[in-house]
PDB file of C-alpha atoms in Angstrom:
ATOM      1  CA  UNK F   1      11.527  -3.908 -11.016  1.00  0.00           C
ATOM      2  CA  UNK F   2      12.363  -2.687  -7.556  1.00  0.00           C
ATOM      3  CA  UNK F   3       9.610  -3.014  -4.988  1.00  0.00           C
ATOM      4  CA  UNK F   4      10.033   0.687  -4.129  1.00  0.00           C
ATOM      5  CA  UNK F   5       8.786   1.568  -7.618  1.00  0.00           C
ATOM      6  CA  UNK F   6       5.750  -0.658  -7.157  1.00  0.00           C
ATOM      7  CA  UNK F   7       5.047   1.094  -3.861  1.00  0.00           C
ATOM      8  CA  UNK F   8       5.411   4.499  -5.552  1.00  0.00           C
ATOM      9  CA  UNK F   9       2.981   3.395  -8.265  1.00  0.00           C
ATOM     10  CA  UNK F  10       0.576   2.249  -5.536  1.00  0.00           C
ATOM     11  CA  UNK F  11       0.762   5.673  -3.847  1.00  0.00           C
ATOM     12  CA  UNK F  12       0.206   7.561  -7.083  1.00  0.00           C
ATOM     13  CA  UNK F  13      -2.529   5.134  -8.140  1.00  0.00           C
ATOM     14  CA  UNK F  14      -4.331   5.603  -4.828  1.00  0.00           C
ATOM     15  CA  UNK F  15      -4.110   9.385  -5.194  1.00  0.00           C
ATOM     16  CA  UNK F  16      -5.439   9.175  -8.761  1.00  0.00           C
ATOM     17  CA  UNK F  17      -8.319   6.902  -7.674  1.00  0.00           C
ATOM     18  CA  UNK F  18      -9.280   9.311  -4.915  1.00  0.00           C
ATOM     19  CA  UNK F  19      -9.247  12.258  -7.317  1.00  0.00           C
ATOM     20  CA  UNK F  20     -11.379  10.259  -9.763  1.00  0.00           C
ATOM     21  CA  UNK F  21     -13.778   9.366  -6.935  1.00  0.00           C
ATOM     22  CA  UNK F  22     -14.015  13.066  -6.078  1.00  0.00           C
ATOM     23  CA  UNK F  23     -14.808  13.943  -9.685  1.00  0.00           C
ATOM     24  CA  UNK F  24     -17.370  11.112  -9.857  1.00  0.00           C
ATOM     25  CA  UNK F  25     -18.971  12.479  -6.684  1.00  0.00           C
ATOM     26  CA  UNK F  26     -19.434  15.887  -8.312  1.00  0.00           C
ATOM     27  CA  UNK F  27     -20.844  14.332 -11.491  1.00  0.00           C
ATOM     28  CA  UNK F  28     -23.224  12.166  -9.432  1.00  0.00           C
ATOM     29  CA  UNK F  29     -24.482  15.176  -7.463  1.00  0.00           C
ATOM     30  CA  UNK F  30     -24.970  17.158 -10.673  1.00  0.00           C
ATOM     31  CA  UNK F  31     -26.949  14.296 -12.231  1.00  0.00           C
ATOM     32  CA  UNK F  32     -29.169  13.897  -9.153  1.00  0.00           C
ATOM     33  CA  UNK F  33     -29.907  17.600  -8.975  1.00  0.00           C
ATOM     34  CA  UNK F  34     -30.572  17.749 -12.696  1.00  0.00           C
ATOM     35  CA  UNK F  35     -33.111  14.914 -12.463  1.00  0.00           C
ATOM     36  CA  UNK F  36     -34.908  16.173  -9.380  1.00  0.00           C
ATOM     37  CA  UNK F  37     -35.027  19.904 -10.093  1.00  0.00           C
ATOM     38  CA  UNK F  38     -35.094  19.828 -13.890  1.00  0.00           C
ATOM     39  CA  UNK F  39     -32.659  22.752 -13.868  1.00  0.00           C
ATOM     40  CA  UNK F  40     -29.722  23.078 -16.220  1.00  0.00           C
ATOM     41  CA  UNK F  41     -26.456  24.333 -14.781  1.00  0.00           C
ATOM     42  CA  UNK F  42     -22.766  23.823 -15.424  1.00  0.00           C
ATOM     43  CA  UNK F  43     -20.160  22.255 -13.161  1.00  0.00           C
ATOM     44  CA  UNK F  44     -18.674  25.575 -11.993  1.00  0.00           C
ATOM     45  CA  UNK F  45     -22.107  26.735 -10.809  1.00  0.00           C
ATOM     46  CA  UNK F  46     -22.540  23.446  -8.966  1.00  0.00           C
ATOM     47  CA  UNK F  47     -19.128  23.764  -7.327  1.00  0.00           C
ATOM     48  CA  UNK F  48     -19.927  27.289  -6.180  1.00  0.00           C
ATOM     49  CA  UNK F  49     -23.222  26.232  -4.624  1.00  0.00           C
ATOM     50  CA  UNK F  50     -21.831  23.065  -2.989  1.00  0.00           C
ATOM     51  CA  UNK F  51     -18.853  24.726  -1.325  1.00  0.00           C
ATOM     52  CA  UNK F  52     -18.894  24.363   2.458  1.00  0.00           C
ATOM     53  CA  UNK F  53     -16.624  26.488   4.643  1.00  0.00           C
ATOM     54  CA  UNK F  54     -14.211  24.211   6.513  1.00  0.00           C
ATOM     55  CA  UNK F  55     -12.406  26.861   8.527  1.00  0.00           C
ATOM     56  CA  UNK F  56      -9.216  28.673   7.712  1.00  0.00           C
ATOM     57  CA  UNK F  57      -7.152  26.791  10.310  1.00  0.00           C
ATOM     58  CA  UNK F  58      -8.125  23.413   8.886  1.00  0.00           C
ATOM     59  CA  UNK F  59      -7.517  24.488   5.280  1.00  0.00           C
ATOM     60  CA  UNK F  60      -4.147  26.003   6.229  1.00  0.00           C
ATOM     61  CA  UNK F  61      -3.070  22.804   7.969  1.00  0.00           C
ATOM     62  CA  UNK F  62      -4.189  20.770   4.962  1.00  0.00           C
ATOM     63  CA  UNK F  63      -2.260  23.071   2.613  1.00  0.00           C
ATOM     64  CA  UNK F  64       0.858  22.649   4.747  1.00  0.00           C
ATOM     65  CA  UNK F  65       0.239  18.898   4.900  1.00  0.00           C
ATOM     66  CA  UNK F  66      -0.010  18.616   1.107  1.00  0.00           C
ATOM     67  CA  UNK F  67       3.236  20.570   0.800  1.00  0.00           C
ATOM     68  CA  UNK F  68       4.856  18.220   3.312  1.00  0.00           C
ATOM     69  CA  UNK F  69       3.456  15.270   1.367  1.00  0.00           C
ATOM     70  CA  UNK F  70       5.273  16.274  -1.814  1.00  0.00           C
ATOM     71  CA  UNK F  71       8.480  17.030   0.104  1.00  0.00           C
ATOM     72  CA  UNK F  72       8.213  13.599   1.758  1.00  0.00           C
ATOM     73  CA  UNK F  73       7.755  11.859  -1.621  1.00  0.00           C
ATOM     74  CA  UNK F  74      10.782  13.609  -3.106  1.00  0.00           C
ATOM     75  CA  UNK F  75      12.915  12.986  -0.031  1.00  0.00           C
ATOM     76  CA  UNK F  76      11.950   9.312   0.149  1.00  0.00           C
ATOM     77  CA  UNK F  77      12.452   8.569  -3.528  1.00  0.00           C
ATOM     78  CA  UNK F  78      15.027  11.077  -4.758  1.00  0.00           C
ATOM     79  CA  UNK F  79      17.234  11.783  -1.768  1.00  0.00           C
ATOM     80  CA  UNK F  80      19.476   8.751  -2.275  1.00  0.00           C
ATOM     81  CA  UNK F  81      20.280   6.709  -5.392  1.00  0.00           C
ATOM     82  CA  UNK F  82      18.725   3.617  -3.808  1.00  0.00           C
ATOM     83  CA  UNK F  83      15.614   3.809  -6.023  1.00  0.00           C
ATOM     84  CA  UNK F  84      16.442   6.141  -8.914  1.00  0.00           C
ATOM     85  CA  UNK F  85      20.143   5.867  -9.691  1.00  0.00           C
ATOM     86  CA  UNK F  86      20.067   8.582 -12.369  1.00  0.00           C
ATOM     87  CA  UNK F  87      17.677  10.975 -10.631  1.00  0.00           C
ATOM     88  CA  UNK F  88      18.725  11.762  -7.096  1.00  0.00           C
ATOM     89  CA  UNK F  89      20.032  14.441  -4.800  1.00  0.00           C
ATOM     90  CA  UNK F  90      23.612  13.159  -4.869  1.00  0.00           C
ATOM     91  CA  UNK F  91      23.863  13.785  -8.636  1.00  0.00           C
ATOM     92  CA  UNK F  92      24.240  17.447  -7.640  1.00  0.00           C
ATOM     93  CA  UNK F  93      27.441  17.267  -5.558  1.00  0.00           C
ATOM     94  CA  UNK F  94      27.655  21.022  -4.928  1.00  0.00           C
ATOM     95  CA  UNK F  95      24.186  21.025  -3.369  1.00  0.00           C
ATOM     96  CA  UNK F  96      24.583  17.662  -1.619  1.00  0.00           C
ATOM     97  CA  UNK F  97      27.811  18.732   0.097  1.00  0.00           C
ATOM     98  CA  UNK F  98      26.471  22.146   1.146  1.00  0.00           C
ATOM     99  CA  UNK F  99      25.208  22.318   4.741  1.00  0.00           C
ATOM    100  CA  UNK F 100      21.940  23.872   3.554  1.00  0.00           C
ATOM    101  CA  UNK F 101      21.525  21.483   0.627  1.00  0.00           C
ATOM    102  CA  UNK F 102      18.586  19.576   2.100  1.00  0.00           C
ATOM    103  CA  UNK F 103      16.872  22.846   2.908  1.00  0.00           C
ATOM    104  CA  UNK F 104      17.385  24.033  -0.668  1.00  0.00           C
ATOM    105  CA  UNK F 105      15.937  20.774  -2.009  1.00  0.00           C
ATOM    106  CA  UNK F 106      12.926  21.099   0.292  1.00  0.00           C
ATOM    107  CA  UNK F 107      12.300  24.722  -0.700  1.00  0.00           C
ATOM    108  CA  UNK F 108      12.502  23.861  -4.413  1.00  0.00           C
ATOM    109  CA  UNK F 109       9.953  21.089  -3.919  1.00  0.00           C
ATOM    110  CA  UNK F 110       7.714  23.419  -1.890  1.00  0.00           C
ATOM    111  CA  UNK F 111       7.688  25.983  -4.687  1.00  0.00           C
ATOM    112  CA  UNK F 112       6.654  23.348  -7.232  1.00  0.00           C
ATOM    113  CA  UNK F 113       4.191  21.711  -4.840  1.00  0.00           C
ATOM    114  CA  UNK F 114       2.489  25.025  -4.127  1.00  0.00           C
ATOM    115  CA  UNK F 115       1.387  25.168  -7.755  1.00  0.00           C
ATOM    116  CA  UNK F 116      -0.255  21.750  -7.415  1.00  0.00           C
ATOM    117  CA  UNK F 117      -1.636  22.596  -3.998  1.00  0.00           C
ATOM    118  CA  UNK F 118      -3.675  25.468  -5.316  1.00  0.00           C
ATOM    119  CA  UNK F 119      -6.175  22.747  -6.309  1.00  0.00           C
ATOM    120  CA  UNK F 120      -5.918  19.898  -3.789  1.00  0.00           C
ATOM    121  CA  UNK F 121      -7.113  21.570  -0.549  1.00  0.00           C
ATOM    122  CA  UNK F 122     -10.192  22.863  -2.393  1.00  0.00           C
ATOM    123  CA  UNK F 123     -11.659  19.373  -2.500  1.00  0.00           C
ATOM    124  CA  UNK F 124     -12.382  19.545   1.228  1.00  0.00           C
ATOM    125  CA  UNK F 125     -14.989  22.242   0.579  1.00  0.00           C
ATOM    126  CA  UNK F 126     -17.339  19.745  -1.070  1.00  0.00           C
ATOM    127  CA  UNK F 127     -17.660  17.357   1.867  1.00  0.00           C
ATOM    128  CA  UNK F 128     -19.213  17.478   5.303  1.00  0.00           C
ATOM    129  CA  UNK F 129     -16.253  16.766   7.566  1.00  0.00           C
ATOM    130  CA  UNK F 130     -16.899  16.111  11.238  1.00  0.00           C
ATOM    131  CA  UNK F 131     -14.830  17.755  13.960  1.00  0.00           C
ATOM    132  CA  UNK F 132     -13.360  14.402  14.915  1.00  0.00           C
ATOM    133  CA  UNK F 133     -12.266  13.746  11.331  1.00  0.00           C
ATOM    134  CA  UNK F 134     -10.803  17.241  11.018  1.00  0.00           C
ATOM    135  CA  UNK F 135      -8.967  16.784  14.294  1.00  0.00           C
ATOM    136  CA  UNK F 136      -7.589  13.412  13.215  1.00  0.00           C
ATOM    137  CA  UNK F 137      -6.506  14.746   9.834  1.00  0.00           C
ATOM    138  CA  UNK F 138      -4.939  17.948  11.114  1.00  0.00           C
ATOM    139  CA  UNK F 139      -3.082  16.347  14.015  1.00  0.00           C
ATOM    140  CA  UNK F 140      -1.902  13.028  12.628  1.00  0.00           C
ATOM    141  CA  UNK F 141      -1.174  13.763   8.934  1.00  0.00           C
ATOM    142  CA  UNK F 142       1.542  16.395   9.599  1.00  0.00           C
ATOM    143  CA  UNK F 143       3.071  14.128  12.246  1.00  0.00           C
ATOM    144  CA  UNK F 144       3.220  11.183   9.826  1.00  0.00           C
ATOM    145  CA  UNK F 145       4.660  13.369   7.069  1.00  0.00           C
ATOM    146  CA  UNK F 146       7.311  14.759   9.413  1.00  0.00           C
ATOM    147  CA  UNK F 147       8.201  11.184  10.389  1.00  0.00           C
ATOM    148  CA  UNK F 148       8.593  10.275   6.714  1.00  0.00           C
ATOM    149  CA  UNK F 149      10.777  13.313   6.016  1.00  0.00           C
ATOM    150  CA  UNK F 150      12.966  12.625   9.053  1.00  0.00           C
ATOM    151  CA  UNK F 151      13.372   8.962   8.062  1.00  0.00           C
ATOM    152  CA  UNK F 152      14.365  10.002   4.549  1.00  0.00           C
ATOM    153  CA  UNK F 153      16.760  12.637   5.900  1.00  0.00           C
ATOM    154  CA  UNK F 154      18.358   9.964   8.055  1.00  0.00           C
ATOM    155  CA  UNK F 155      18.823   7.797   4.958  1.00  0.00           C
ATOM    156  CA  UNK F 156      20.442  10.743   3.210  1.00  0.00           C
ATOM    157  CA  UNK F 157      22.883  11.321   6.053  1.00  0.00           C
ATOM    158  CA  UNK F 158      24.001   7.678   6.309  1.00  0.00           C
ATOM    159  CA  UNK F 159      24.403   7.248   2.535  1.00  0.00           C
ATOM    160  CA  UNK F 160      26.171   5.175   1.064  1.00  0.00           C
ATOM    161  CA  UNK F 161      24.934   3.045   3.927  1.00  0.00           C
ATOM    162  CA  UNK F 162      21.293   2.051   3.974  1.00  0.00           C
ATOM    163  CA  UNK F 163      18.651   1.174   6.513  1.00  0.00           C
ATOM    164  CA  UNK F 164      15.668  -0.778   5.213  1.00  0.00           C
ATOM    165  CA  UNK F 165      13.667  -0.171   8.390  1.00  0.00           C
ATOM    166  CA  UNK F 166      14.046   3.611   8.032  1.00  0.00           C
ATOM    167  CA  UNK F 167      12.934   3.440   4.386  1.00  0.00           C
ATOM    168  CA  UNK F 168       9.894   1.340   5.255  1.00  0.00           C
ATOM    169  CA  UNK F 169       9.003   3.637   8.145  1.00  0.00           C
ATOM    170  CA  UNK F 170       9.212   6.581   5.745  1.00  0.00           C
ATOM    171  CA  UNK F 171       6.969   4.848   3.225  1.00  0.00           C
ATOM    172  CA  UNK F 172       4.361   3.631   5.724  1.00  0.00           C
ATOM    173  CA  UNK F 173       4.207   7.109   7.268  1.00  0.00           C
ATOM    174  CA  UNK F 174       3.787   8.630   3.813  1.00  0.00           C
ATOM    175  CA  UNK F 175       1.050   6.168   2.815  1.00  0.00           C
ATOM    176  CA  UNK F 176      -0.792   6.647   6.108  1.00  0.00           C
ATOM    177  CA  UNK F 177      -0.691  10.410   5.692  1.00  0.00           C
ATOM    178  CA  UNK F 178      -2.076  10.140   2.155  1.00  0.00           C
ATOM    179  CA  UNK F 179      -5.011   8.080   3.426  1.00  0.00           C
ATOM    180  CA  UNK F 180      -5.694  10.744   6.052  1.00  0.00           C
ATOM    181  CA  UNK F 181      -5.401  13.575   3.524  1.00  0.00           C
ATOM    182  CA  UNK F 182      -7.959  11.863   1.292  1.00  0.00           C
ATOM    183  CA  UNK F 183     -10.204  10.727   4.164  1.00  0.00           C
ATOM    184  CA  UNK F 184     -13.237  12.912   3.279  1.00  0.00           C
ATOM    185  CA  UNK F 185     -13.244  11.507  -0.261  1.00  0.00           C
ATOM    186  CA  UNK F 186     -12.841   7.955   1.035  1.00  0.00           C
ATOM    187  CA  UNK F 187     -15.628   8.334   3.603  1.00  0.00           C
ATOM    188  CA  UNK F 188     -17.922   9.857   0.999  1.00  0.00           C
ATOM    189  CA  UNK F 189     -17.197   7.021  -1.394  1.00  0.00           C
ATOM    190  CA  UNK F 190     -17.928   4.492   1.323  1.00  0.00           C
ATOM    191  CA  UNK F 191     -21.199   6.287   2.050  1.00  0.00           C
ATOM    192  CA  UNK F 192     -20.360   7.482   5.546  1.00  0.00           C
ATOM    193  CA  UNK F 193     -20.485  11.167   4.701  1.00  0.00           C
ATOM    194  CA  UNK F 194     -23.644  13.024   3.778  1.00  0.00           C
TER     195      UNK F 194
END
């Protein structure tokens, strides 16, 4: 198995663990409130009462960042046949040879990612996020994701050549951005968020 697939599994596994930790957080809060107040309520009522406004600018930047995240994953893994020989951008020669082909690929991914992203930025509403954390997330995550996309685009333009450093830079940038995007969940899990 190629190490790139192991790294992809690590990314997806980390994302899944963070989403499970978020769900466990909600279940834990519901259980604590149920014990202390002896009130019965369902999860949707809990979510409504727990929601904290995070600011429209922050949520917009996070929505854009999640869209960039999915574009970066597709560009890194599906732009060249280096990882997936049967599933890649160059299997569509009409699109790959068109000067706007990369743009078309990115727009297609954005449309699909928007459906997923209707859920992901909502998780921020359940955590107290400090200004410093918001600033770090909103400034650095888009920068890292742009770095990953540019590295992947470079790999696509030099294909059939390859550049291992560019691929690794794209992956490390992508992984770092994912950690930042999930930072409120991570901090809550580690007990640093109230």
